[in-house]
Structures are given as structure tokens and as C-alpha cells.
PDB file of C-alpha atoms in Angstrom:
ATOM      1  CA  UNK A 116      -0.006   0.027   0.004  1.00  0.00           C
ATOM      2  CA  UNK A 117       1.339   3.410  -0.869  1.00  0.00           C
ATOM      3  CA  UNK A 118       2.615   5.593   2.047  1.00  0.00           C
ATOM      4  CA  UNK A 119       0.800   8.808   2.962  1.00  0.00           C
ATOM      5  CA  UNK A 120       2.996  11.786   3.113  1.00  0.00           C
ATOM      6  CA  UNK A 121       1.707  14.086   5.766  1.00  0.00           C
ATOM      7  CA  UNK A 122       3.413  17.022   4.321  1.00  0.00           C
ATOM      8  CA  UNK A 123       1.403  16.670   1.400  1.00  0.00           C
ATOM      9  CA  UNK A 124      -1.909  16.219   3.269  1.00  0.00           C
ATOM     10  CA  UNK A 125      -1.502  19.149   5.561  1.00  0.00           C
ATOM     11  CA  UNK A 126       0.346  17.272   8.343  1.00  0.00           C
ATOM     12  CA  UNK A 127      -1.110  16.017  11.566  1.00  0.00           C
ATOM     13  CA  UNK A 128      -2.887  19.286  11.988  1.00  0.00           C
ATOM     14  CA  UNK A 129      -5.146  18.380   8.937  1.00  0.00           C
ATOM     15  CA  UNK A 130      -6.266  15.399  10.734  1.00  0.00           C
ATOM     16  CA  UNK A 131      -6.493  17.137  14.349  1.00  0.00           C
ATOM     17  CA  UNK A 132      -8.701  19.649  12.471  1.00  0.00           C
ATOM     18  CA  UNK A 133     -10.977  16.906  11.446  1.00  0.00           C
ATOM     19  CA  UNK A 134     -11.120  15.711  15.277  1.00  0.00           C
ATOM     20  CA  UNK A 135     -12.636  18.990  16.205  1.00  0.00           C
ATOM     21  CA  UNK A 136     -15.317  18.672  13.462  1.00  0.00           C
ATOM     22  CA  UNK A 137     -16.071  14.832  14.401  1.00  0.00           C
ATOM     23  CA  UNK A 138     -16.054  15.526  18.129  1.00  0.00           C
ATOM     24  CA  UNK A 139     -18.833  18.072  18.026  1.00  0.00           C
ATOM     25  CA  UNK A 140     -21.560  15.499  18.344  1.00  0.00           C
ATOM     26  CA  UNK A 141     -19.432  13.504  20.809  1.00  0.00           C
ATOM     27  CA  UNK A 142     -17.351  15.882  22.858  1.00  0.00           C
ATOM     28  CA  UNK A 143     -18.876  14.579  26.196  1.00  0.00           C
ATOM     29  CA  UNK A 144     -18.299  10.875  25.211  1.00  0.00           C
ATOM     30  CA  UNK A 145     -16.051   8.572  27.202  1.00  0.00           C
ATOM     31  CA  UNK A 146     -13.049   7.353  25.240  1.00  0.00           C
ATOM     32  CA  UNK A 147     -13.195   3.658  24.901  1.00  0.00           C
ATOM     33  CA  UNK A 148     -10.541   2.676  22.393  1.00  0.00           C
ATOM     34  CA  UNK A 149      -8.758   3.390  19.062  1.00  0.00           C
ATOM     35  CA  UNK A 150      -9.289   0.967  15.990  1.00  0.00           C
ATOM     36  CA  UNK A 151      -7.744   0.756  12.510  1.00  0.00           C
ATOM     37  CA  UNK A 152      -9.265   3.387   9.900  1.00  0.00           C
ATOM     38  CA  UNK A 153     -11.803   1.456   7.956  1.00  0.00           C
ATOM     39  CA  UNK A 154     -12.787   2.903   4.462  1.00  0.00           C
ATOM     40  CA  UNK A 155     -11.610   5.977   2.733  1.00  0.00           C
ATOM     41  CA  UNK A 156     -12.821   8.668   4.995  1.00  0.00           C
ATOM     42  CA  UNK A 157     -12.052   9.501   8.857  1.00  0.00           C
ATOM     43  CA  UNK A 158     -15.503   8.856  10.468  1.00  0.00           C
ATOM     44  CA  UNK A 159     -13.870   9.356  14.013  1.00  0.00           C
ATOM     45  CA  UNK A 160     -11.382  11.550  15.575  1.00  0.00           C
ATOM     46  CA  UNK A 161      -7.645  10.628  14.727  1.00  0.00           C
ATOM     47  CA  UNK A 162      -5.987   8.874  17.588  1.00  0.00           C
ATOM     48  CA  UNK A 163      -2.524  10.592  16.996  1.00  0.00           C
ATOM     49  CA  UNK A 164      -0.688   8.523  19.612  1.00  0.00           C
ATOM     50  CA  UNK A 165      -2.249   5.259  18.653  1.00  0.00           C
ATOM     51  CA  UNK A 166      -1.284   6.127  14.934  1.00  0.00           C
ATOM     52  CA  UNK A 167       2.275   7.250  15.620  1.00  0.00           C
ATOM     53  CA  UNK A 168       2.480   3.950  17.748  1.00  0.00           C
ATOM     54  CA  UNK A 169       1.237   1.799  14.866  1.00  0.00           C
ATOM     55  CA  UNK A 170       3.755   3.394  12.353  1.00  0.00           C
ATOM     56  CA  UNK A 171       6.689   2.864  14.832  1.00  0.00           C
ATOM     57  CA  UNK A 172       5.883  -0.788  15.374  1.00  0.00           C
ATOM     58  CA  UNK A 173       5.559  -1.260  11.670  1.00  0.00           C
ATOM     59  CA  UNK A 174       9.100  -0.192  11.184  1.00  0.00           C
ATOM     60  CA  UNK A 175      10.403  -2.202  14.199  1.00  0.00           C
ATOM     61  CA  UNK A 176      10.672   0.725  16.642  1.00  0.00           C
ATOM     62  CA  UNK A 177      13.148   2.571  14.145  1.00  0.00           C
ATOM     63  CA  UNK A 178      10.647   5.400  12.894  1.00  0.00           C
ATOM     64  CA  UNK A 179      12.707   8.240  11.691  1.00  0.00           C
ATOM     65  CA  UNK A 180      11.604  11.820  11.323  1.00  0.00           C
ATOM     66  CA  UNK A 181       9.835  13.061   9.031  1.00  0.00           C
ATOM     67  CA  UNK A 182       7.246  10.397   9.848  1.00  0.00           C
ATOM     68  CA  UNK A 183       5.652   8.680   6.932  1.00  0.00           C
ATOM     69  CA  UNK A 184       2.404   7.016   7.295  1.00  0.00           C
ATOM     70  CA  UNK A 185       0.699   4.126   5.624  1.00  0.00           C
ATOM     71  CA  UNK A 186      -2.975   3.971   5.558  1.00  0.00           C
ATOM     72  CA  UNK A 187      -2.850   0.779   7.630  1.00  0.00           C
ATOM     73  CA  UNK A 188      -1.183   2.919  10.514  1.00  0.00           C
ATOM     74  CA  UNK A 189      -4.062   5.208  10.762  1.00  0.00           C
ATOM     75  CA  UNK A 190      -6.247   4.736  13.974  1.00  0.00           C
ATOM     76  CA  UNK A 191      -9.331   6.439  14.905  1.00  0.00           C
ATOM     77  CA  UNK A 192     -10.832   7.194  18.448  1.00  0.00           C
ATOM     78  CA  UNK A 193     -14.039   5.349  19.462  1.00  0.00           C
ATOM     79  CA  UNK A 194     -16.242   7.165  22.087  1.00  0.00           C
ATOM     80  CA  UNK A 195     -19.413   6.160  23.617  1.00  0.00           C
ATOM     81  CA  UNK A 196     -21.872   8.864  24.393  1.00  0.00           C
ATOM     82  CA  UNK A 197     -24.870   8.472  26.524  1.00  0.00           C
ATOM     83  CA  UNK A 198     -27.944   9.386  24.568  1.00  0.00           C
ATOM     84  CA  UNK A 199     -30.110  12.400  25.612  1.00  0.00           C
ATOM     85  CA  UNK A 200     -33.592  11.383  26.658  1.00  0.00           C
ATOM     86  CA  UNK A 201     -36.910  13.202  26.665  1.00  0.00           C
ATOM     87  CA  UNK A 202     -40.083  11.836  28.328  1.00  0.00           C
ATOM     88  CA  UNK A 203     -43.425  13.633  27.195  1.00  0.00           C
ATOM     89  CA  UNK A 204     -46.453  13.118  29.546  1.00  0.00           C
ATOM     90  CA  UNK A 205     -49.769  13.502  27.593  1.00  0.00           C
ATOM     91  CA  UNK A 206     -52.182  13.788  30.788  1.00  0.00           C
ATOM     92  CA  UNK A 207     -55.813  13.703  30.671  1.00  0.00           C
ATOM     93  CA  UNK A 208     -56.817  16.291  33.447  1.00  0.00           C
ATOM     94  CA  UNK A 209     -60.752  16.175  32.646  1.00  0.00           C
ATOM     95  CA  UNK A 210     -63.282  15.482  35.319  1.00  0.00           C
ATOM     96  CA  UNK A 211     -64.700  12.564  33.438  1.00  0.00           C
ATOM     97  CA  UNK A 212     -63.390   9.831  36.131  1.00  0.00           C
ATOM     98  CA  UNK A 213     -63.991  11.629  39.378  1.00  0.00           C
ATOM     99  CA  UNK A 214     -61.740   9.867  41.865  1.00  0.00           C
ATOM    100  CA  UNK A 215     -59.725   8.257  38.961  1.00  0.00           C
ATOM    101  CA  UNK A 216     -58.446  11.674  38.134  1.00  0.00           C
ATOM    102  CA  UNK A 217     -57.065  12.140  41.523  1.00  0.00           C
ATOM    103  CA  UNK A 218     -55.000   9.101  41.213  1.00  0.00           C
ATOM    104  CA  UNK A 219     -53.973   9.873  37.699  1.00  0.00           C
ATOM    105  CA  UNK A 220     -52.665  13.260  38.669  1.00  0.00           C
ATOM    106  CA  UNK A 221     -50.930  11.838  41.843  1.00  0.00           C
ATOM    107  CA  UNK A 222     -49.192   9.412  39.678  1.00  0.00           C
ATOM    108  CA  UNK A 223     -48.073  11.884  36.846  1.00  0.00           C
ATOM    109  CA  UNK A 224     -46.911  14.381  39.402  1.00  0.00           C
ATOM    110  CA  UNK A 225     -44.748  11.782  41.255  1.00  0.00           C
ATOM    111  CA  UNK A 226     -43.152  10.399  38.233  1.00  0.00           C
ATOM    112  CA  UNK A 227     -42.527  13.691  36.780  1.00  0.00           C
ATOM    113  CA  UNK A 228     -40.629  15.177  39.622  1.00  0.00           C
ATOM    114  CA  UNK A 229     -38.957  12.060  40.257  1.00  0.00           C
ATOM    115  CA  UNK A 230     -37.531  11.943  36.648  1.00  0.00           C
ATOM    116  CA  UNK A 231     -36.586  15.656  36.955  1.00  0.00           C
ATOM    117  CA  UNK A 232     -34.554  14.869  40.137  1.00  0.00           C
ATOM    118  CA  UNK A 233     -32.350  12.522  38.036  1.00  0.00           C
ATOM    119  CA  UNK A 234     -32.569  14.290  34.748  1.00  0.00           C
ATOM    120  CA  UNK A 235     -29.689  16.663  35.380  1.00  0.00           C
ATOM    121  CA  UNK A 236     -27.372  13.588  35.853  1.00  0.00           C
ATOM    122  CA  UNK A 237     -28.315  11.994  32.327  1.00  0.00           C
ATOM    123  CA  UNK A 238     -29.162  15.472  30.613  1.00  0.00           C
ATOM    124  CA  UNK A 239     -32.620  14.120  30.153  1.00  0.00           C
ATOM    125  CA  UNK A 240     -35.809  16.143  29.769  1.00  0.00           C
ATOM    126  CA  UNK A 241     -39.299  15.830  30.775  1.00  0.00           C
ATOM    127  CA  UNK A 242     -42.500  17.757  29.162  1.00  0.00           C
ATOM    128  CA  UNK A 243     -46.094  17.853  30.271  1.00  0.00           C
ATOM    129  CA  UNK A 244     -48.963  18.142  27.913  1.00  0.00           C
ATOM    130  CA  UNK A 245     -52.422  18.382  29.597  1.00  0.00           C
ATOM    131  CA  UNK A 246     -55.706  17.913  27.669  1.00  0.00           C
ATOM    132  CA  UNK A 247     -58.899  19.046  29.234  1.00  0.00           C
ATOM    133  CA  UNK A 248     -61.862  21.285  28.161  1.00  0.00           C
ATOM    134  CA  UNK A 249     -61.869  22.097  24.437  1.00  0.00           C
ATOM    135  CA  UNK A 250     -58.031  21.703  23.825  1.00  0.00           C
ATOM    136  CA  UNK A 251     -54.748  20.468  25.071  1.00  0.00           C
ATOM    137  CA  UNK A 252     -52.024  22.676  26.510  1.00  0.00           C
ATOM    138  CA  UNK A 253     -48.358  22.243  26.650  1.00  0.00           C
ATOM    139  CA  UNK A 254     -48.065  23.082  30.549  1.00  0.00           C
ATOM    140  CA  UNK A 255     -44.250  22.258  30.722  1.00  0.00           C
ATOM    141  CA  UNK A 256     -42.195  22.456  27.411  1.00  0.00           C
ATOM    142  CA  UNK A 257     -38.965  20.023  27.482  1.00  0.00           C
ATOM    143  CA  UNK A 258     -37.159  20.913  30.810  1.00  0.00           C
ATOM    144  CA  UNK A 259     -34.932  19.923  33.358  1.00  0.00           C
ATOM    145  CA  UNK A 260     -35.851  22.346  35.598  1.00  0.00           C
ATOM    146  CA  UNK A 261     -37.428  20.950  39.026  1.00  0.00           C
ATOM    147  CA  UNK A 262     -38.551  24.378  40.155  1.00  0.00           C
ATOM    148  CA  UNK A 263     -40.350  25.158  37.002  1.00  0.00           C
ATOM    149  CA  UNK A 264     -41.907  21.758  36.993  1.00  0.00           C
ATOM    150  CA  UNK A 265     -43.251  22.203  40.374  1.00  0.00           C
ATOM    151  CA  UNK A 266     -44.674  25.618  39.416  1.00  0.00           C
ATOM    152  CA  UNK A 267     -46.478  24.125  36.536  1.00  0.00           C
ATOM    153  CA  UNK A 268     -47.911  21.081  38.482  1.00  0.00           C
ATOM    154  CA  UNK A 269     -49.353  23.215  41.307  1.00  0.00           C
ATOM    155  CA  UNK A 270     -51.100  25.358  38.569  1.00  0.00           C
ATOM    156  CA  UNK A 271     -52.594  22.230  37.258  1.00  0.00           C
ATOM    157  CA  UNK A 272     -56.481  22.213  37.478  1.00  0.00           C
ATOM    158  CA  UNK A 273     -58.880  19.467  36.756  1.00  0.00           C
ATOM    159  CA  UNK A 274     -62.067  19.794  34.836  1.00  0.00           C
ATOM    160  CA  UNK A 275     -63.840  20.044  31.587  1.00  0.00           C
ATOM    161  CA  UNK A 276     -64.347  17.800  28.538  1.00  0.00           C
ATOM    162  CA  UNK A 277     -61.675  15.402  27.068  1.00  0.00           C
ATOM    163  CA  UNK A 278     -59.879  16.637  23.932  1.00  0.00           C
ATOM    164  CA  UNK A 279     -57.834  13.220  23.773  1.00  0.00           C
ATOM    165  CA  UNK A 280     -57.008  13.760  20.196  1.00  0.00           C
ATOM    166  CA  UNK A 281     -55.630  17.083  20.630  1.00  0.00           C
ATOM    167  CA  UNK A 282     -53.392  15.646  23.408  1.00  0.00           C
ATOM    168  CA  UNK A 283     -52.008  13.347  21.215  1.00  0.00           C
ATOM    169  CA  UNK A 284     -51.269  16.134  18.502  1.00  0.00           C
ATOM    170  CA  UNK A 285     -49.682  18.486  20.961  1.00  0.00           C
ATOM    171  CA  UNK A 286     -47.274  15.593  22.526  1.00  0.00           C
ATOM    172  CA  UNK A 287     -46.449  14.695  19.050  1.00  0.00           C
ATOM    173  CA  UNK A 288     -45.600  18.403  18.083  1.00  0.00           C
ATOM    174  CA  UNK A 289     -43.303  18.630  21.254  1.00  0.00           C
ATOM    175  CA  UNK A 290     -41.358  15.627  20.289  1.00  0.00           C
ATOM    176  CA  UNK A 291     -41.076  16.519  16.737  1.00  0.00           C
ATOM    177  CA  UNK A 292     -39.842  19.931  17.506  1.00  0.00           C
ATOM    178  CA  UNK A 293     -37.218  18.575  19.979  1.00  0.00           C
ATOM    179  CA  UNK A 294     -36.070  15.829  17.796  1.00  0.00           C
ATOM    180  CA  UNK A 295     -35.508  18.201  14.802  1.00  0.00           C
ATOM    181  CA  UNK A 296     -33.379  20.267  17.193  1.00  0.00           C
ATOM    182  CA  UNK A 297     -31.485  17.146  18.383  1.00  0.00           C
ATOM    183  CA  UNK A 298     -31.835  14.241  16.074  1.00  0.00           C
ATOM    184  CA  UNK A 299     -29.965  11.928  18.357  1.00  0.00           C
ATOM    185  CA  UNK A 300     -32.706  12.683  21.031  1.00  0.00           C
ATOM    186  CA  UNK A 301     -34.439   9.417  22.099  1.00  0.00           C
ATOM    187  CA  UNK A 302     -38.233  10.339  22.910  1.00  0.00           C
ATOM    188  CA  UNK A 303     -40.783   8.384  24.984  1.00  0.00           C
ATOM    189  CA  UNK A 304     -44.589   9.446  24.886  1.00  0.00           C
ATOM    190  CA  UNK A 305     -46.426   8.556  27.904  1.00  0.00           C
ATOM    191  CA  UNK A 306     -50.171   8.767  27.965  1.00  0.00           C
ATOM    192  CA  UNK A 307     -52.324   8.842  31.055  1.00  0.00           C
ATOM    193  CA  UNK A 308     -56.120   8.634  30.210  1.00  0.00           C
ATOM    194  CA  UNK A 309     -59.212   6.852  31.192  1.00  0.00           C
ATOM    195  CA  UNK A 310     -60.059   6.578  27.768  1.00  0.00           C
ATOM    196  CA  UNK A 311     -62.875   8.974  27.333  1.00  0.00           C
ATOM    197  CA  UNK A 312     -62.837  11.183  24.255  1.00  0.00           C
ATOM    198  CA  UNK A 313     -65.529  13.675  23.476  1.00  0.00           C
ATOM    199  CA  UNK A 314     -63.820  16.717  21.756  1.00  0.00           C
ATOM    200  CA  UNK A 315     -62.876  16.137  17.926  1.00  0.00           C
ATOM    201  CA  UNK A 316     -60.067  18.079  16.267  1.00  0.00           C
ATOM    202  CA  UNK A 317     -62.678  19.048  13.482  1.00  0.00           C
ATOM    203  CA  UNK A 318     -66.056  19.772  14.706  1.00  0.00           C
ATOM    204  CA  UNK A 319     -68.580  17.128  13.565  1.00  0.00           C
ATOM    205  CA  UNK A 320     -65.919  14.425  12.916  1.00  0.00           C
ATOM    206  CA  UNK A 321     -65.690  11.073  14.528  1.00  0.00           C
ATOM    207  CA  UNK A 322     -62.933  11.725  17.429  1.00  0.00           C
ATOM    208  CA  UNK A 323     -62.342   7.871  17.812  1.00  0.00           C
ATOM    209  CA  UNK A 324     -61.381   7.752  14.094  1.00  0.00           C
ATOM    210  CA  UNK A 325     -59.281  10.657  14.413  1.00  0.00           C
ATOM    211  CA  UNK A 326     -57.344   9.077  17.262  1.00  0.00           C
ATOM    212  CA  UNK A 327     -56.877   5.877  15.200  1.00  0.00           C
ATOM    213  CA  UNK A 328     -55.165   7.962  12.513  1.00  0.00           C
ATOM    214  CA  UNK A 329     -53.149   9.579  14.967  1.00  0.00           C
ATOM    215  CA  UNK A 330     -52.110   6.391  16.543  1.00  0.00           C
ATOM    216  CA  UNK A 331     -50.939   4.711  13.181  1.00  0.00           C
ATOM    217  CA  UNK A 332     -48.937   7.767  12.459  1.00  0.00           C
ATOM    218  CA  UNK A 333     -47.132   7.568  15.707  1.00  0.00           C
ATOM    219  CA  UNK A 334     -46.506   3.821  15.166  1.00  0.00           C
ATOM    220  CA  UNK A 335     -45.233   4.444  11.790  1.00  0.00           C
ATOM    221  CA  UNK A 336     -42.562   6.983  13.295  1.00  0.00           C
ATOM    222  CA  UNK A 337     -41.608   4.225  15.719  1.00  0.00           C
ATOM    223  CA  UNK A 338     -42.060   6.484  18.606  1.00  0.00           C
ATOM    224  CA  UNK A 339     -41.770   4.659  21.859  1.00  0.00           C
ATOM    225  CA  UNK A 340     -44.867   4.917  23.905  1.00  0.00           C
ATOM    226  CA  UNK A 341     -46.312   3.836  27.100  1.00  0.00           C
ATOM    227  CA  UNK A 342     -50.197   4.056  27.733  1.00  0.00           C
ATOM    228  CA  UNK A 343     -51.457   4.196  31.234  1.00  0.00           C
ATOM    229  CA  UNK A 344     -55.328   3.328  31.827  1.00  0.00           C
ATOM    230  CA  UNK A 345     -56.176   5.679  34.693  1.00  0.00           C
ATOM    231  CA  UNK A 346     -59.643   4.127  35.043  1.00  0.00           C
ATOM    232  CA  UNK A 347     -60.788   2.615  38.473  1.00  0.00           C
ATOM    233  CA  UNK A 348     -62.349  -0.565  37.060  1.00  0.00           C
ATOM    234  CA  UNK A 349     -60.864  -4.049  37.459  1.00  0.00           C
ATOM    235  CA  UNK A 350     -60.845  -4.754  33.840  1.00  0.00           C
ATOM    236  CA  UNK A 351     -58.933  -3.171  31.018  1.00  0.00           C
ATOM    237  CA  UNK A 352     -60.532  -0.252  29.197  1.00  0.00           C
ATOM    238  CA  UNK A 353     -61.294  -1.883  25.780  1.00  0.00           C
ATOM    239  CA  UNK A 354     -60.912   1.423  23.814  1.00  0.00           C
ATOM    240  CA  UNK A 355     -57.346   1.874  25.484  1.00  0.00           C
ATOM    241  CA  UNK A 356     -56.242  -1.725  24.989  1.00  0.00           C
ATOM    242  CA  UNK A 357     -57.009  -1.418  21.427  1.00  0.00           C
ATOM    243  CA  UNK A 358     -55.458   2.002  21.069  1.00  0.00           C
ATOM    244  CA  UNK A 359     -52.208   0.501  22.804  1.00  0.00           C
ATOM    245  CA  UNK A 360     -52.129  -1.881  20.052  1.00  0.00           C
ATOM    246  CA  UNK A 361     -52.474   0.559  17.340  1.00  0.00           C
ATOM    247  CA  UNK A 362     -49.715   2.647  18.910  1.00  0.00           C
ATOM    248  CA  UNK A 363     -47.419  -0.293  19.399  1.00  0.00           C
ATOM    249  CA  UNK A 364     -47.457   0.753  23.168  1.00  0.00           C
ATOM    250  CA  UNK A 365     -46.965  -0.953  26.436  1.00  0.00           C
ATOM    251  CA  UNK A 366     -50.189  -0.937  28.315  1.00  0.00           C
ATOM    252  CA  UNK A 367     -50.668  -0.586  31.999  1.00  0.00           C
ATOM    253  CA  UNK A 368     -53.494   0.002  34.534  1.00  0.00           C
ATOM    254  CA  UNK A 369     -53.052   2.753  36.907  1.00  0.00           C
ATOM    255  CA  UNK A 370     -54.469   0.720  39.864  1.00  0.00           C
ATOM    256  CA  UNK A 371     -51.451  -1.614  39.605  1.00  0.00           C
ATOM    257  CA  UNK A 372     -49.081   1.335  39.391  1.00  0.00           C
ATOM    258  CA  UNK A 373     -47.801   3.997  42.226  1.00  0.00           C
ATOM    259  CA  UNK A 374     -45.534   6.891  41.386  1.00  0.00           C
ATOM    260  CA  UNK A 375     -42.425   4.824  42.327  1.00  0.00           C
ATOM    261  CA  UNK A 376     -43.449   1.834  40.100  1.00  0.00           C
ATOM    262  CA  UNK A 377     -44.283   4.373  37.131  1.00  0.00           C
ATOM    263  CA  UNK A 378     -40.891   6.015  37.482  1.00  0.00           C
ATOM    264  CA  UNK A 379     -39.203   2.398  37.529  1.00  0.00           C
ATOM    265  CA  UNK A 380     -41.056   1.587  34.362  1.00  0.00           C
ATOM    266  CA  UNK A 381     -40.176   4.862  32.589  1.00  0.00           C
ATOM    267  CA  UNK A 382     -36.259   4.587  33.632  1.00  0.00           C
ATOM    268  CA  UNK A 383     -36.348   0.973  32.329  1.00  0.00           C
TER     269      UNK A 383
END
């Protein structure tokens, strides 16, 4: 294989310059190892020390300056970077279930605050979308601020009809906006509802059909989803069980969960 003349290729500074470019997306990553350069282009930062060592070993430890490298001498650094996460809660805050709403709010608040306490360590974010009345509202945009989350949760009131479809739309928009800004973001949608849906996106339309269409789109996007049935009945809600299948979501009943268990599921 033909040797590489570093003088003709801009010297080690040229490869070091590429190092800065490729480290932009992994500058917080932990260095794992170096590996031989595979392919024609440098995909990871050049490991200069390992490259020089490889060239020296190839020449039996008698490498002379100026150093001439072969393609096989090149080593690139491999880093491991923890993926950032975003958990978006879409919470039914209507008054359709009475006591079930109280349990729903208690579980949601406990899980959100629990996630926020550990979010700063993993650079994760949490968002809260509430649907009640005639529309859904982004009560908490993606954030790691515990103080802000507490303020938003204190302001959360319960009442009105159930715009379930708009809740899905708003939650999906939050995730799409966040992942456009950070394509490497790993998002999770958590839906807490009793299965009531009585406010369509378009007046006069069948709200259940609207939800079905949204569910199919969300599944096509391969968005990880957890659906929590907040009803107080002992059997699964038929509508929510079917919706979880359409979403490709994990299905739980809130009577089997408490805030700590919900937090454990979401962290898992």
C-alpha cells in the first residue's frame, strides 16, 4: 500500500482539524479505544498517539523523522456517548373519572418530579401536555428544571371535557420539535387517560377515528409509547387496550401502579 506523506496532506494538523469537526457530536463521550481506519474517510477523531505507535511498530521501533504513515497505520478514536432522553407526558386532566382523576394526577406528578431529580445527571428532559376542556395545552415544555416543573404542576387544575385527540397532536408536536433540534434525542411518550374522548379536532368528525389515524402515524414514526389506563375498573378499558395495540405501546392500569413503580417503568 502506498505511504501517506503528511506534508502533502497538511500534516497532523489536518487530521487534528477533523478531530474537532467529528467531536462536535461526541465531545462529552467517554473514550473507549482506538481502531484501524476502515474505509476511505475518517469517520471518528484521529488517535494521533495510537497512529504514531502503529507506524513505529511497523518499522520495528526505528521510525525516523519526518514520519511517513501508511494507510494501515491510521487509528481513529471510538467514543461512547450517553444518548439524551425526553419523556413527554400527555395527561388527561378532565373531570370524566372523578376519583380516578385524583389518582392519575398523583401518579403523573410523582413520576415527573422523580424523573426531573435525576434528569440533570443524564441530561434528560421532561415535558407535560395536559388535555382538558376544548383543547390540549403544553403546560411544561422540555425542561430539566425541578422548580419550573413544580410551579407548573401546582397550577394544574382538573375539569372540563376530554380533547384526547388534541392531546396526542400537541405531544407529538413537542417531540417532533425537540428531535428536529437534536436528531439523536431518544423520546418516550407516556399517555395517562381513562379512555374518554369527546372533543374532536374538527367539529362534527368522529373523534375515535381521528385518534386511530394519529395512532397509526405515531406507530409509523416508531415513537416509543407507554399507555396508562387511569380508570378505576378492575378490567382493562377496551378502547385503551385497542389503542395501545395501534400505537405499539406498552399498556398498564393505574391501579397496579404507584408513583415509584411508574418511575421505575419509565427509567427502564
